[in-house]
mmCIF file of C-alpha atoms in Angstrom:
data_model
loop_
_atom_site.group_PDB
_atom_site.id
_atom_site.type_symbol
_atom_site.label_atom_id
_atom_site.label_comp_id
_atom_site.label_asym_id
_atom_site.label_seq_id
_atom_site.Cartn_x
_atom_site.Cartn_y
_atom_site.Cartn_z
ATOM 1 C CA MET A 1 82.667 61.301 104.188
ATOM 2 C CA ARG A 2 83.070 63.151 100.947
ATOM 3 C CA ARG A 3 86.222 60.973 99.906
ATOM 4 C CA ALA A 4 83.420 57.629 100.534
ATOM 5 C CA LEU A 5 81.078 59.659 98.155
ATOM 6 C CA ALA A 6 83.203 60.738 95.908
ATOM 7 C CA CYS A 7 84.834 56.965 95.620
ATOM 8 C CA ALA A 8 80.435 55.671 95.226
ATOM 9 C CA ALA A 9 80.351 58.026 92.281
ATOM 10 C CA VAL A 10 83.895 56.258 90.618
ATOM 11 C CA VAL A 11 82.686 53.157 91.656
ATOM 12 C CA LEU A 12 79.388 53.724 89.939
ATOM 13 C CA LEU A 13 80.643 55.698 86.244
ATOM 14 C CA ALA A 14 83.242 52.785 86.311
ATOM 15 C CA CYS A 15 80.450 49.960 86.676
ATOM 16 C CA THR A 16 78.732 51.623 83.702
ATOM 17 C CA ALA A 17 81.417 51.899 82.221
ATOM 18 C CA GLN A 18 82.222 48.184 81.749
ATOM 19 C CA GLU A 19 78.149 47.752 81.127
ATOM 20 C CA ALA A 20 78.676 50.408 77.848
ATOM 21 C CA GLN A 21 81.488 48.741 75.999
ATOM 22 C CA SER A 22 82.434 48.964 71.996
ATOM 23 C CA PRO A 23 82.372 46.720 69.881
ATOM 24 C CA ARG A 24 86.232 45.782 70.805
ATOM 25 C CA GLY A 25 85.554 45.197 74.182
ATOM 26 C CA ALA A 26 87.085 48.676 75.393
ATOM 27 C CA PRO A 27 84.714 50.886 77.387
ATOM 28 C CA LEU A 28 83.212 53.434 75.871
ATOM 29 C CA PRO A 29 84.109 57.079 77.110
ATOM 30 C CA ARG A 30 81.823 58.031 80.373
ATOM 31 C CA ALA A 31 81.849 61.583 82.908
ATOM 32 C CA SER A 32 80.137 62.537 85.669
ATOM 33 C CA VAL A 33 79.753 65.416 88.541
ATOM 34 C CA LEU A 34 79.412 65.376 92.168
ATOM 35 C CA VAL A 35 78.828 68.355 94.200
ATOM 36 C CA ASP A 36 79.567 67.458 97.784
ATOM 37 C CA PRO A 37 77.811 67.985 99.886
ATOM 38 C CA PRO A 38 74.553 68.588 97.867
ATOM 39 C CA THR A 39 73.183 70.943 100.441
ATOM 40 C CA LEU A 40 75.532 74.286 101.012
ATOM 41 C CA SER A 41 74.859 76.848 103.564
ATOM 42 C CA LEU A 42 75.944 79.900 102.669
ATOM 43 C CA GLY A 43 79.482 80.590 103.170
ATOM 44 C CA GLN A 44 80.059 77.313 103.379
ATOM 45 C CA VAL A 45 83.780 76.284 101.042
ATOM 46 C CA GLY A 46 82.485 72.547 98.883
ATOM 47 C CA ARG A 47 83.658 70.636 96.256
ATOM 48 C CA VAL A 48 82.693 69.966 92.441
ATOM 49 C CA ASP A 49 84.289 66.674 91.899
ATOM 50 C CA VAL A 50 84.064 65.444 88.381
ATOM 51 C CA ALA A 51 84.823 61.725 86.986
ATOM 52 C CA ILE A 52 85.844 60.994 83.297
ATOM 53 C CA VAL A 53 86.616 57.273 82.542
ATOM 54 C CA THR A 54 88.323 56.364 78.587
ATOM 55 C CA PRO A 55 89.459 53.716 76.656
ATOM 56 C CA PRO A 56 93.649 53.491 77.413
ATOM 57 C CA GLY A 57 95.207 55.854 74.940
ATOM 58 C CA HIS A 58 92.701 58.261 75.082
ATOM 59 C CA GLY A 59 93.580 61.944 76.083
ATOM 60 C CA VAL A 60 91.553 64.520 77.527
ATOM 61 C CA ALA A 61 91.961 68.447 76.375
ATOM 62 C CA PRO A 62 92.391 70.444 80.114
ATOM 63 C CA LEU A 63 88.839 70.832 81.744
ATOM 64 C CA LEU A 64 88.672 74.746 82.399
ATOM 65 C CA PRO A 65 85.198 75.729 85.193
ATOM 66 C CA PRO A 66 82.400 77.276 83.854
ATOM 67 C CA ARG A 67 82.912 81.282 83.588
ATOM 68 C CA ASP A 68 79.563 81.806 86.045
ATOM 69 C CA VAL A 69 78.467 79.454 88.519
ATOM 70 C CA PRO A 70 74.823 80.837 89.417
ATOM 71 C CA GLY A 71 75.271 80.875 93.309
ATOM 72 C CA LEU A 72 78.815 79.503 93.726
ATOM 73 C CA TRP A 73 82.216 81.320 93.639
ATOM 74 C CA ILE A 74 85.001 78.691 92.077
ATOM 75 C CA LEU A 75 88.048 79.615 94.517
ATOM 76 C CA ASP A 76 89.835 77.324 92.019
ATOM 77 C CA TRP A 77 91.258 73.550 90.939
ATOM 78 C CA GLU A 78 92.975 70.684 90.265
ATOM 79 C CA ALA A 79 93.484 67.181 88.272
ATOM 80 C CA ASP A 80 95.055 65.010 89.267
ATOM 81 C CA PRO A 81 97.217 62.085 87.736
ATOM 82 C CA PRO A 82 95.348 59.926 85.831
ATOM 83 C CA GLU A 83 95.254 56.090 86.980
ATOM 84 C CA ARG A 84 96.115 54.220 83.978
ATOM 85 C CA GLN A 85 95.379 50.556 83.649
ATOM 86 C CA ALA A 86 94.521 48.131 81.293
ATOM 87 C CA GLU A 87 90.942 48.203 80.822
ATOM 88 C CA ARG A 88 90.606 52.087 80.937
ATOM 89 C CA TRP A 89 92.126 55.597 81.712
ATOM 90 C CA LEU A 90 90.415 57.313 84.878
ATOM 91 C CA LEU A 91 90.665 61.343 85.464
ATOM 92 C CA ARG A 92 89.459 63.142 88.358
ATOM 93 C CA VAL A 93 89.240 66.428 88.276
ATOM 94 C CA HIS A 94 88.374 69.003 91.524
ATOM 95 C CA PHE A 95 86.873 72.265 91.382
ATOM 96 C CA ARG A 96 86.714 74.316 95.292
ATOM 97 C CA VAL A 97 83.716 76.227 95.765
ATOM 98 C CA ARG A 98 81.927 79.049 98.001
ATOM 99 C CA ALA A 99 78.328 79.084 97.974
ATOM 100 C CA ARG A 100 76.783 82.984 97.836
ATOM 101 C CA GLU A 101 73.624 82.742 97.440
ATOM 102 C CA VAL A 102 70.559 81.158 98.842
ATOM 103 C CA GLY A 103 68.835 79.024 96.465
ATOM 104 C CA ALA A 104 68.541 75.945 94.362
ATOM 105 C CA PHE A 105 70.482 76.578 91.749
ATOM 106 C CA THR A 106 72.501 74.205 88.680
ATOM 107 C CA TRP A 107 76.322 72.655 87.981
ATOM 108 C CA PRO A 108 76.079 73.255 84.115
ATOM 109 C CA ALA A 109 77.122 70.302 81.743
ATOM 110 C CA LEU A 110 80.519 70.363 80.721
ATOM 111 C CA ARG A 111 82.166 69.843 76.926
ATOM 112 C CA LEU A 112 84.938 67.778 77.478
ATOM 113 C CA GLU A 113 87.553 67.691 74.470
ATOM 114 C CA LEU A 114 88.814 63.358 74.021
ATOM 115 C CA GLU A 115 91.485 62.400 71.362
ATOM 116 C CA GLY A 116 92.049 58.972 70.541
ATOM 117 C CA PRO A 117 95.270 57.443 70.098
ATOM 118 C CA GLU A 118 94.933 57.660 66.559
ATOM 119 C CA GLY A 119 94.523 61.155 67.089
ATOM 120 C CA GLU A 120 90.826 61.388 66.107
ATOM 121 C CA ARG A 121 88.734 63.692 68.119
ATOM 122 C CA SER A 122 85.385 63.203 70.179
ATOM 123 C CA THR A 123 83.546 65.153 72.024
ATOM 124 C CA LEU A 124 81.778 64.483 75.629
ATOM 125 C CA ALA A 125 79.514 66.356 77.662
ATOM 126 C CA THR A 126 78.055 65.491 81.581
ATOM 127 C CA GLU A 127 74.539 65.891 83.124
ATOM 128 C CA PRO A 128 73.592 68.834 84.788
ATOM 129 C CA GLN A 129 74.199 68.531 88.937
ATOM 130 C CA PRO A 130 71.817 70.224 91.082
ATOM 131 C CA PHE A 131 72.414 71.664 94.053
ATOM 132 C CA ARG A 132 70.913 73.693 96.481
ATOM 133 C CA VAL A 133 72.445 76.504 98.937
ATOM 134 C CA ALA A 134 70.561 77.523 102.354
ATOM 135 C CA SER A 135 70.595 79.840 105.178
ATOM 136 C CA GLU A 136 72.113 79.290 108.109
ATOM 137 C CA LEU A 137 69.202 80.974 109.511
ATOM 138 C CA GLU A 138 66.248 78.325 108.726
ATOM 139 C CA ALA A 139 68.863 76.269 111.626
ATOM 140 C CA GLN A 140 67.940 78.831 114.425
ATOM 141 C CA PRO A 141 65.136 78.335 116.484
ATOM 142 C CA ARG A 142 61.742 81.070 115.938
ATOM 143 C CA ARG A 143 60.840 83.005 118.922
ATOM 144 C CA ALA A 144 57.370 82.214 120.342
ATOM 145 C CA GLU A 145 56.465 85.752 122.213
ATOM 146 C CA PRO A 146 58.305 88.939 121.189
ATOM 147 C CA TYR A 147 60.924 89.980 123.743
ATOM 148 C CA PRO A 148 60.163 92.148 126.482
ATOM 149 C CA LEU A 149 60.920 95.678 127.482
ATOM 150 C CA ARG A 150 64.422 96.553 128.702
ATOM 151 C CA GLY A 151 64.148 98.601 132.068
ATOM 152 C CA ALA A 152 65.775 101.079 132.814
ATOM 153 C CA PRO A 153 69.514 100.589 134.244
ATOM 154 C CA GLU A 154 70.703 101.319 137.257
ATOM 155 C CA PRO A 155 72.144 105.060 138.903
ATOM 156 C CA ARG A 156 75.779 104.487 138.406
ATOM 157 C CA GLY A 157 77.741 104.902 141.489
ATOM 158 C CA TRP A 158 81.044 107.123 142.310
ATOM 159 C CA LEU A 159 83.232 103.767 141.710
ATOM 160 C CA GLU A 160 81.432 102.801 138.595
ATOM 161 C CA LEU A 161 82.534 106.904 137.463
ATOM 162 C CA ALA A 162 85.560 106.694 138.898
ATOM 163 C CA ALA A 163 86.276 103.579 136.832
ATOM 164 C CA ALA A 164 84.583 105.044 133.758
ATOM 165 C CA ALA A 165 86.892 108.236 134.038
ATOM 166 C CA ALA A 166 90.508 105.988 134.999
ATOM 167 C CA ALA A 167 89.732 104.079 131.562
ATOM 168 C CA GLY A 168 89.253 107.465 129.306
ATOM 169 C CA ALA A 169 91.942 108.905 130.841
ATOM 170 C CA GLY A 170 93.675 105.839 129.942
ATOM 171 C CA ALA A 171 92.466 105.422 126.329
ATOM 172 C CA THR A 172 93.679 109.037 126.003
ATOM 173 C CA LEU A 173 96.817 108.807 126.885
ATOM 174 C CA LEU A 174 97.652 105.487 124.405
ATOM 175 C CA VAL A 175 96.430 107.608 121.832
ATOM 176 C CA LEU A 176 98.701 110.535 122.912
ATOM 177 C CA THR A 177 101.855 107.988 123.227
ATOM 178 C CA GLY A 178 100.558 106.829 119.400
ATOM 179 C CA LEU A 179 100.537 109.807 118.244
ATOM 180 C CA VAL A 180 104.427 110.809 119.678
ATOM 181 C CA ILE A 181 105.456 107.151 117.988
ATOM 182 C CA ALA A 182 103.996 108.166 114.720
ATOM 183 C CA ARG A 183 106.438 111.104 114.861
ATOM 184 C CA ARG A 184 108.909 109.938 115.293
ATOM 185 C CA ARG A 185 108.875 107.082 112.439
ATOM 186 C CA ARG A 186 107.632 110.400 110.577
ATOM 187 C CA HIS A 187 110.995 111.779 111.191
ATOM 188 C CA PRO A 188 113.303 109.215 111.561
ATOM 189 C CA ASN A 189 116.429 111.315 111.940
ATOM 190 C CA GLY A 190 115.015 113.070 115.193
ATOM 191 C CA ASP A 191 116.377 116.570 115.720
ATOM 192 C CA VAL A 192 118.968 118.196 113.711
ATOM 193 C CA ALA A 193 121.845 118.521 116.364
ATOM 194 C CA ARG A 194 122.347 122.063 117.391
ATOM 195 C CA THR A 195 126.545 123.514 118.183
ATOM 196 C CA GLN A 196 126.943 126.209 120.422
ATOM 197 C CA GLU A 197 125.932 129.932 118.916
ATOM 198 C CA LEU A 198 128.099 132.591 118.255
ATOM 199 C CA GLY A 199 128.034 136.007 119.549
ATOM 200 C CA GLY A 200 126.435 139.040 117.534
ATOM 201 C CA ALA A 201 129.833 140.012 115.632
ATOM 202 C CA ASP A 202 131.227 136.742 114.817
ATOM 203 C CA VAL A 203 127.275 136.433 113.599
ATOM 204 C CA LEU A 204 127.788 139.462 111.182
ATOM 205 C CA ALA A 205 131.113 138.317 110.162
ATOM 206 C CA ALA A 206 129.533 134.593 109.072
ATOM 207 C CA TRP A 207 126.765 136.356 107.286
ATOM 208 C CA HIS A 208 129.075 138.611 105.436
ATOM 209 C CA GLU A 209 131.489 135.560 104.698
ATOM 210 C CA ALA A 210 128.829 133.848 103.383
ATOM 211 C CA GLN A 211 128.078 136.394 101.309
ATOM 212 C CA ARG A 212 131.478 136.805 99.520
ATOM 213 C CA ALA A 213 131.390 133.001 99.392
ATOM 214 C CA LEU A 214 128.541 133.021 97.027
ATOM 215 C CA GLU A 215 129.886 135.796 94.877
ATOM 216 C CA VAL A 216 132.772 133.724 94.402
ATOM 217 C CA ALA A 217 131.298 130.644 93.826
ATOM 218 C CA ALA A 218 129.383 132.005 90.847
ATOM 219 C CA GLN A 219 132.080 132.847 88.723
ATOM 220 C CA GLY A 220 134.375 130.005 89.235
ATOM 221 C CA GLU A 221 134.401 126.114 88.244
ATOM 222 C CA ALA A 222 132.389 123.961 90.515
ATOM 223 C CA ALA A 223 130.198 126.691 91.519
ATOM 224 C CA ALA A 224 127.480 124.302 92.630
ATOM 225 C CA GLU A 225 129.824 122.393 94.517
ATOM 226 C CA ARG A 226 131.715 125.810 96.402
ATOM 227 C CA GLY A 227 127.878 127.106 96.713
ATOM 228 C CA ALA A 228 126.650 123.672 98.370
ATOM 229 C CA ARG A 229 129.158 124.307 101.583
ATOM 230 C CA ALA A 230 129.212 128.101 101.827
ATOM 231 C CA LEU A 231 125.440 127.743 102.102
ATOM 232 C CA ARG A 232 126.150 124.669 104.858
ATOM 233 C CA ARG A 233 128.499 126.827 106.323
ATOM 234 C CA TYR A 234 126.933 129.601 106.899
ATOM 235 C CA VAL A 235 123.833 127.954 108.267
ATOM 236 C CA VAL A 236 126.264 126.446 111.039
ATOM 237 C CA GLU A 237 128.110 129.655 112.115
ATOM 238 C CA ARG A 238 124.593 131.686 111.566
ATOM 239 C CA PHE A 239 122.025 129.961 113.156
ATOM 240 C CA GLY A 240 124.184 127.143 114.920
ATOM 241 C CA VAL A 241 122.647 123.984 113.526
ATOM 242 C CA ALA A 242 124.491 121.094 112.484
ATOM 243 C CA ILE A 243 124.164 120.487 108.952
ATOM 244 C CA GLU A 244 126.980 120.001 107.615
ATOM 245 C CA ALA A 245 127.389 115.884 108.358
ATOM 246 C CA HIS A 246 123.730 115.153 107.137
ATOM 247 C CA THR A 247 122.713 114.395 103.648
ATOM 248 C CA THR A 248 120.451 116.667 101.798
ATOM 249 C CA GLU A 249 117.656 113.563 102.161
ATOM 250 C CA GLU A 250 118.880 113.226 105.800
ATOM 251 C CA LEU A 251 117.339 116.899 106.017
ATOM 252 C CA ALA A 252 114.605 116.278 104.204
ATOM 253 C CA ARG A 253 113.612 113.694 107.086
ATOM 254 C CA ALA A 254 114.562 115.733 109.944
ATOM 255 C CA ARG A 255 112.026 118.017 111.844
ATOM 256 C CA ALA A 256 112.753 121.293 111.531
ATOM 257 C CA PRO A 257 114.928 123.087 114.137
ATOM 258 C CA LEU A 258 112.839 125.873 115.681
ATOM 259 C CA VAL A 259 115.110 128.697 113.781
ATOM 260 C CA LEU A 260 114.799 127.598 110.484
ATOM 261 C CA ALA A 261 110.893 126.404 111.191
ATOM 262 C CA THR A 262 109.747 129.398 108.407
ATOM 263 C CA ARG A 263 112.987 128.461 106.553
ATOM 264 C CA TRP A 264 113.502 125.111 106.703
ATOM 265 C CA SER A 265 111.853 124.019 103.576
ATOM 266 C CA GLU A 266 113.547 126.687 101.491
ATOM 267 C CA LEU A 267 116.751 125.706 102.943
ATOM 268 C CA VAL A 268 116.554 121.666 102.129
ATOM 269 C CA SER A 269 115.041 122.494 98.800
ATOM 270 C CA ILE A 270 118.447 124.771 97.414
ATOM 271 C CA LEU A 271 120.759 122.173 98.769
ATOM 272 C CA GLY A 272 118.957 119.668 96.995
ATOM 273 C CA GLU A 273 118.987 121.759 93.732
ATOM 274 C CA LEU A 274 122.056 122.395 94.042
ATOM 275 C CA ASP A 275 123.319 118.893 94.811
ATOM 276 C CA ARG A 276 121.815 117.691 91.546
ATOM 277 C CA LEU A 277 123.855 120.338 89.495
ATOM 278 C CA ARG A 278 126.867 118.771 91.833
ATOM 279 C CA PHE A 279 126.540 115.182 90.762
ATOM 280 C CA GLN A 280 125.257 115.633 87.010
ATOM 281 C CA ASP A 281 127.571 113.643 83.975
ATOM 282 C CA PRO A 282 129.624 116.388 82.698
ATOM 283 C CA ALA A 283 129.046 115.171 79.314
ATOM 284 C CA ARG A 284 125.135 114.638 79.324
ATOM 285 C CA PRO A 285 124.490 117.548 76.548
ATOM 286 C CA GLY A 286 121.852 120.274 77.683
ATOM 287 C CA ARG A 287 124.552 122.290 79.463
ATOM 288 C CA VAL A 288 123.082 125.611 78.402
ATOM 289 C CA GLU A 289 119.735 124.948 80.547
ATOM 290 C CA GLU A 290 122.108 123.435 82.772
ATOM 291 C CA THR A 291 124.333 126.546 83.423
ATOM 292 C CA ARG A 292 121.034 128.359 83.723
ATOM 293 C CA SER A 293 119.676 126.221 86.624
ATOM 294 C CA ARG A 294 123.182 126.515 88.203
ATOM 295 C CA THR A 295 122.906 129.986 88.334
ATOM 296 C CA LEU A 296 119.298 130.776 89.583
ATOM 297 C CA ALA A 297 119.901 127.943 92.596
ATOM 298 C CA LEU A 298 123.189 130.203 93.734
ATOM 299 C CA GLU A 299 120.912 133.034 92.816
ATOM 300 C CA ARG A 300 117.955 131.523 95.445
ATOM 301 C CA ALA A 301 121.110 130.790 98.048
ATOM 302 C CA ARG A 302 122.404 134.159 97.906
ATOM 303 C CA ARG A 303 118.410 135.596 98.778
ATOM 304 C CA PHE A 304 118.489 133.327 101.323
ATOM 305 C CA VAL A 305 121.677 134.379 103.070
ATOM 306 C CA ARG A 306 120.239 138.212 102.434
ATOM 307 C CA ASP A 307 116.398 137.073 104.254
ATOM 308 C CA THR A 308 117.807 136.368 107.285
ATOM 309 C CA ALA A 309 120.495 138.688 107.671
ATOM 310 C CA PRO A 310 121.125 139.046 111.768
ATOM 311 C CA GLN A 311 120.481 141.971 113.384
ATOM 312 C CA GLU A 312 123.364 143.805 113.504
ATOM 313 C CA SER A 313 123.894 144.040 109.814
ATOM 314 C CA ARG A 314 120.775 145.880 109.703
ATOM 315 C CA ALA A 315 121.674 148.653 112.087
#
């Protein structure tokens, strides 16, 4: 139907152009607009076709859509390749629109810029095209009488109550399952593995060794490297949490072990700062500030070791 209407508009335009010819026999420039369908439903997608007929050798500047058309949204537009015939040239432009407001409206006149074969310029304007947007509610029959009163529902039996309870329990189980899955996705690495826990004397020895290692690391070369290794080794021997094979990013995404639940974020922060200092470019400027940052990071590591001292060291 749409193609038939568009073809009819083009044929009518061509016939009109043949009737109105220039003194040299070539058709005068003509343009027409067709809104298809002329009556749209609210929310319906329609099409506006513009057909332009010019004498051979004439060009048409790119046709842009109007800025605002009451009652319509312009979704997109495209131009067909021009049809070049011996007696005339034909250009079609299609606009795809959606009805957004109920009422009677008008597609505005379009101003076309033409250029002749010798560079002469002229303008051509289309006629405004009326259209209408109707509501779907107008097609629905109206009730001749009011709606009847709704009766009270029948009391439910024990089977319906049991089915409702089972549906509620199933919904609750689905919600809990979704929460578990979301938590696992939030922590893709899961729990950090636990190693075999050491005895009391071994834990005390690991604590003393970590203190000595951090003191030595602060005084020599590659302080951040040696401090990070000493702190990781201390956590493995003191708490039995295997973090030596994990990167700092993996530790940040992992769930905090129970034995380090209150200290986990602090530990990851210290390791992250030491890693940043370890992998800095030695040739970059700001060595004084880097030395200060390294001293503060190692001091945080020593404080972490002191604050997590085993009970045997306090006896």
